[in-house]
Short mmCIF file of C-alpha atoms in Angstrom, two decimals:
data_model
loop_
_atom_site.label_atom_id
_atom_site.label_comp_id
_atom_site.label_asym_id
_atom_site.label_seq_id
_atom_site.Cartn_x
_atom_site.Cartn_y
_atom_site.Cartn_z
CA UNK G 1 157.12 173.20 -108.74
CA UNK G 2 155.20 176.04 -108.44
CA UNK G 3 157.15 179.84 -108.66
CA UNK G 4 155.94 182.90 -108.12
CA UNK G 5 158.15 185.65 -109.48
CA UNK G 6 158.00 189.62 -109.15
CA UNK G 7 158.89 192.23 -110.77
CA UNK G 8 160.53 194.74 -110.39
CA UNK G 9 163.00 193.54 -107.69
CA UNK G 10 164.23 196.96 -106.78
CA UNK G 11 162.14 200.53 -107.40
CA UNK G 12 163.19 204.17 -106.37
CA UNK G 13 160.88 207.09 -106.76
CA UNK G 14 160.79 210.38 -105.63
CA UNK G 15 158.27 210.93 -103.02
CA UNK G 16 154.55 211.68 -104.71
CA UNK G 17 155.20 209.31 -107.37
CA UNK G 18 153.13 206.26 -108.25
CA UNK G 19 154.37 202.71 -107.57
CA UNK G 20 153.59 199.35 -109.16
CA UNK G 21 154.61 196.38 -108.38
CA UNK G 22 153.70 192.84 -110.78
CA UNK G 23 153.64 189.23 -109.47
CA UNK G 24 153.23 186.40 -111.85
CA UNK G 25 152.79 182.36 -111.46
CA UNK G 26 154.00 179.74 -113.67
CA UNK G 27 150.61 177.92 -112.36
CA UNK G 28 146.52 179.25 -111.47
CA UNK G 29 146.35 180.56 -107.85
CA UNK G 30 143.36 179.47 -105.87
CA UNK G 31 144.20 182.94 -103.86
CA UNK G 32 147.08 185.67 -103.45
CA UNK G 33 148.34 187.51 -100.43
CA UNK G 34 149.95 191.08 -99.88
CA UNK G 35 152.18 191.45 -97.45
CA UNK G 36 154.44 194.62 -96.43
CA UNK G 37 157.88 194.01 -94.64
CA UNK G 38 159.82 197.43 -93.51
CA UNK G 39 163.22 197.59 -93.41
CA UNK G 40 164.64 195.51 -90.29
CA UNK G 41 161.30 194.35 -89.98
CA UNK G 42 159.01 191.21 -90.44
CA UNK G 43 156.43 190.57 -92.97
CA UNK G 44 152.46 191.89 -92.57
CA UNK G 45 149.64 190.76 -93.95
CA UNK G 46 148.08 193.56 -96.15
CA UNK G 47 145.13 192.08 -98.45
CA UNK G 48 143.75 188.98 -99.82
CA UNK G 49 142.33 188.46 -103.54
CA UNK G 50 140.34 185.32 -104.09
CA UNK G 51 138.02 185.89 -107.47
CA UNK G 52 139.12 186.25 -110.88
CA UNK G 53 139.52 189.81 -112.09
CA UNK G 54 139.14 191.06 -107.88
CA UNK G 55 140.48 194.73 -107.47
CA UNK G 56 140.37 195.79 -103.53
CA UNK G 57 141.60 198.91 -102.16
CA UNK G 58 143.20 200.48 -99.37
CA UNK G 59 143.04 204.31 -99.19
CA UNK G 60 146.30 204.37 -101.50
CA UNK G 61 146.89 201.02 -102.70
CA UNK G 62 144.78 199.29 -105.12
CA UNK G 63 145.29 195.17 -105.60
CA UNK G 64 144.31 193.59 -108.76
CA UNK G 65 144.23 189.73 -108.90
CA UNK G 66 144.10 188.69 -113.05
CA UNK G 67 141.42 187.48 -115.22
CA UNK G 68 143.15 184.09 -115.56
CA UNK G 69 144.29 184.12 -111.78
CA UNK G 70 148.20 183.78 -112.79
CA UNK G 71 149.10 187.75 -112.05
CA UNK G 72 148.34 190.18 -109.49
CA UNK G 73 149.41 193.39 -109.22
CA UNK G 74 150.14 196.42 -106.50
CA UNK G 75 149.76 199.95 -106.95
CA UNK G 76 150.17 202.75 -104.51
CA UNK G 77 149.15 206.30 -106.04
CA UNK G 78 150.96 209.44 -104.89
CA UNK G 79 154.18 207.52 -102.68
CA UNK G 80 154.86 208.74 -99.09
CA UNK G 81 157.83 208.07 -97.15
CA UNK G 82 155.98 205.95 -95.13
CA UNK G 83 155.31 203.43 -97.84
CA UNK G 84 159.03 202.35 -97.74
CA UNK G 85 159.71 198.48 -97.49
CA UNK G 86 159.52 195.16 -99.48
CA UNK G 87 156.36 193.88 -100.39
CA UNK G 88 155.93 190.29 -101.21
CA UNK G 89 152.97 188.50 -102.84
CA UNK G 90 152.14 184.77 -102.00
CA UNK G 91 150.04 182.68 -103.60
CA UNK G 92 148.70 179.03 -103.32
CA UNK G 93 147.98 177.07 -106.57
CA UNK G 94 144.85 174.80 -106.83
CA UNK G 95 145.53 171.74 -105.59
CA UNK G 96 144.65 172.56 -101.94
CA UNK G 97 148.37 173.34 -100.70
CA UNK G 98 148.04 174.35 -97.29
CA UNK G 99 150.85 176.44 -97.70
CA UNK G 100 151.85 179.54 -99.60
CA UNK G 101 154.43 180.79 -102.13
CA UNK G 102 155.71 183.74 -101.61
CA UNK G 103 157.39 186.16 -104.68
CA UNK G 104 160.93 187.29 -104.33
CA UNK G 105 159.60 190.59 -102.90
CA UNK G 106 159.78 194.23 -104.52
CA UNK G 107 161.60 196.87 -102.60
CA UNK G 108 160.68 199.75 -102.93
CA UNK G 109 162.49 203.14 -101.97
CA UNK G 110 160.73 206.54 -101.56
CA UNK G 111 163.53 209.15 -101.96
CA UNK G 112 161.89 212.71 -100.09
CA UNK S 1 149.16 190.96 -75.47
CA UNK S 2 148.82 188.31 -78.15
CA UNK S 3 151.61 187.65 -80.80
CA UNK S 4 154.81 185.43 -82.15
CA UNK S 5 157.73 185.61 -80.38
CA UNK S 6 161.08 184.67 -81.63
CA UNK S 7 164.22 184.11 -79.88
CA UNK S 8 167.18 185.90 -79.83
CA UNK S 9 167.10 188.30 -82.39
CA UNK S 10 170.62 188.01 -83.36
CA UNK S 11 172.71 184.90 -83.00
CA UNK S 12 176.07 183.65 -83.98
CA UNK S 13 177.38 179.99 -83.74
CA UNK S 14 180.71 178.46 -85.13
CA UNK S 15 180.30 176.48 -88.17
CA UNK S 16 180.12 172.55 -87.19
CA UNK S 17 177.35 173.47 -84.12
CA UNK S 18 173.62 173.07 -84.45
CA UNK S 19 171.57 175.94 -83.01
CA UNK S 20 167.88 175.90 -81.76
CA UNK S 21 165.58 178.76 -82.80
CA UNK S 22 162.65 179.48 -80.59
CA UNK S 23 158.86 180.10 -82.15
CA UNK S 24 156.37 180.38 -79.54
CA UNK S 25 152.72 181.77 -80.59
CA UNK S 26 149.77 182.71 -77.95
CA UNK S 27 147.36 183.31 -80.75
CA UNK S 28 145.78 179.65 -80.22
CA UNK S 29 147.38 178.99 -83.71
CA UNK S 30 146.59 175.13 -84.82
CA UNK S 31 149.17 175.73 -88.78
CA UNK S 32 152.92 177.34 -87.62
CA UNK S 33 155.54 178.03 -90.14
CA UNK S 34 159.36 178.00 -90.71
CA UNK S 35 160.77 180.86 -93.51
CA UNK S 36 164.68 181.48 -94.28
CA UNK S 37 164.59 184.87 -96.04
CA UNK S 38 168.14 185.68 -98.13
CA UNK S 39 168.76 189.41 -99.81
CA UNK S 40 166.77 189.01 -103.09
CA UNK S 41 165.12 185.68 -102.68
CA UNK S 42 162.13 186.44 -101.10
CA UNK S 43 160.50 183.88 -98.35
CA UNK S 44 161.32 180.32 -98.43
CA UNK S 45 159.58 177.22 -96.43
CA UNK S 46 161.43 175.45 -94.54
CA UNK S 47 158.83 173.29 -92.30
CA UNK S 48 155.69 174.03 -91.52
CA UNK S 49 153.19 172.08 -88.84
CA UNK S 50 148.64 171.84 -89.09
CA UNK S 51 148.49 170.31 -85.78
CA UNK S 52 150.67 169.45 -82.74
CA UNK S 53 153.10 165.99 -83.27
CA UNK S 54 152.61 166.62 -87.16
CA UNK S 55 154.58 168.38 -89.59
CA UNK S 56 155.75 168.39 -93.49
CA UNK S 57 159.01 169.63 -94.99
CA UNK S 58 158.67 172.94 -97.29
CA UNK S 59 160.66 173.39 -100.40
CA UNK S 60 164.81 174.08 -98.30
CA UNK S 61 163.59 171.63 -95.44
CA UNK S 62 167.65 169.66 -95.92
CA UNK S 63 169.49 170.43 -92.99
CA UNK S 64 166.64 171.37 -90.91
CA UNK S 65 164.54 169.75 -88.26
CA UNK S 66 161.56 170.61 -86.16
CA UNK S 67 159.15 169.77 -83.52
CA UNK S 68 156.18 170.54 -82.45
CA UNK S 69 155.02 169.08 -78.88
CA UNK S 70 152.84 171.97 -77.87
CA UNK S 71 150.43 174.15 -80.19
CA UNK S 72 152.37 177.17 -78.90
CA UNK S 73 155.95 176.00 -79.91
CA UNK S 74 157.45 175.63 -83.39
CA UNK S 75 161.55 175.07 -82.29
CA UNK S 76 163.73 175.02 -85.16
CA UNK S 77 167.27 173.04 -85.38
CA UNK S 78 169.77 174.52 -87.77
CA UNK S 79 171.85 171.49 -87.96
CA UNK S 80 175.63 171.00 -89.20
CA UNK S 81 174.49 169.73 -92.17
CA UNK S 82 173.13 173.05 -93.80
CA UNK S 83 175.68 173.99 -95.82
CA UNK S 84 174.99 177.72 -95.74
CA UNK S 85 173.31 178.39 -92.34
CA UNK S 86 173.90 182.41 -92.22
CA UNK S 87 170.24 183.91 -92.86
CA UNK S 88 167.16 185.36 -91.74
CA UNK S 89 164.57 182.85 -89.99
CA UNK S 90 161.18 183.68 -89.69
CA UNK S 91 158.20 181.61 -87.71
CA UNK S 92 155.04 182.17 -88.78
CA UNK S 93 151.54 181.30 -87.77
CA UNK S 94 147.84 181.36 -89.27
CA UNK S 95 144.46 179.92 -87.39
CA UNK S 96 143.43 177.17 -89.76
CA UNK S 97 145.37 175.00 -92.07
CA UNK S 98 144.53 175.80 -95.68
CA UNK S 99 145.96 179.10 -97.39
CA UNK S 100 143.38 181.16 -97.19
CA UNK S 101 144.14 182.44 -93.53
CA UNK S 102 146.83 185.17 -93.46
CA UNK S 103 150.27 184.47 -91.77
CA UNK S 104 150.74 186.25 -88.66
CA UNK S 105 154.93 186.53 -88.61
CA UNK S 106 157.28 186.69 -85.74
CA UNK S 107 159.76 189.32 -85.29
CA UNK S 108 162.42 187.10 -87.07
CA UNK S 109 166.41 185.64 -85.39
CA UNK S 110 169.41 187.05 -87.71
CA UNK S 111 171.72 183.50 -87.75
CA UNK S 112 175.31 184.15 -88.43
CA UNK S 113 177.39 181.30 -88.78
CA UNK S 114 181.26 182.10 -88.27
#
């Protein structure tokens, strides 16, 4: 079956740091979601990649989706406390699922 | 004020008993979704429904059931047979029924089985 693994599962950085997080299928991805979940909280949608080689950002975060549509990646520039939480990506392989698979989730910790 | 609702938050149950988690949705959802998060596993499916009096089993769906009468209502039945009930459920829902729509996720009910 399809798996969608991330890495790392667990990140610390001091506050002002840059943060990357990698997500990688054993199978293409018709798409891949970003979500953000804060601690005690629930998962929220943050971005959607579609095309090969797609890079979309949001003020801090920049979302790259791979040439060969097996990878993404998530990368917030200069950390902020406020940036604390798990994020997950989920993808959805080519056969027309109409569900998604989500990665075991970085978490990442911004130490002030 | 439009959203997914979950119900309790935080539950406990003695081992043996089935327990009924509530998902209700206002969002006009037609696709709603059952997750089971555990520390360091991500998101799993459990069940997930396209349309009302339909649904499919996700990849944990043993020990599980569902139902889905009304478009707003997703309940899911933790049943005796789940051998390790104690978890994080989360309902989702999204507008159409392919996975290009975003999930739109509930506030999530902490199960603890005693």
């Amino acid at each position: 079956g399809q798996q969608v693994m991330q890495i790392p599962q667990y990140q610390h950085v001091q506050e002002g740091e840059d943060f990357t997080t990698y997500c990688n299928s054993s199978t293409t991805l018709s798409n891949i979601q970003w979500y953000k979940q804060r601690p005690g909280g629930h998962p929220v949608f943050l971005i959607q990649l579609v095309k090969s080689g797609e890079v979309k950002k949001q003020k801090r975060l920049t979302f790259q989706f791979g040439e060969a549509k097996k990878n993404s990646s998530l990368h917030i520039t200069a950390t902020q406390t406020t940036d604390v939480g798990t994020y997950f990506c989920a993808g959805s392989d080519q056969t027309g699922a109409n569900n998604l698979f989500f990665g075991t989730g970085t978490r990442l910790t911004v130490i002030p | 004020d439009g959203g997914i609702t979950q119900s309790p938050k935080y539950l406990f149950r003695k081992e043996g008993q089935n327990v009924t988690l509530s998902c209700e949705q206002n969002l006009n959802h037609d696709a709603m979704y059952w997750y089971r998060q555990d520390p360091g596993q991500g998101l799993r499916l459990i069940y997930y429904s396209q349309i009302v009096n339909d649904f499919q089993k996700g990849d944990i769906a043993e020990g599980y059931s569902v139902s889905r009468e009304k478009k707003e209502s997703f309940p899911l039945t933790v049943t005796s047979a789940q051998k390790n009930p104690t978890a994080f459920y989360l309902c989702a829902s999204s507008v159409g029924t392919n996975s290009y729509n975003e999930q739109f996720f509930g506030p999530g009910t902490r199960l603890t089985v005693l």
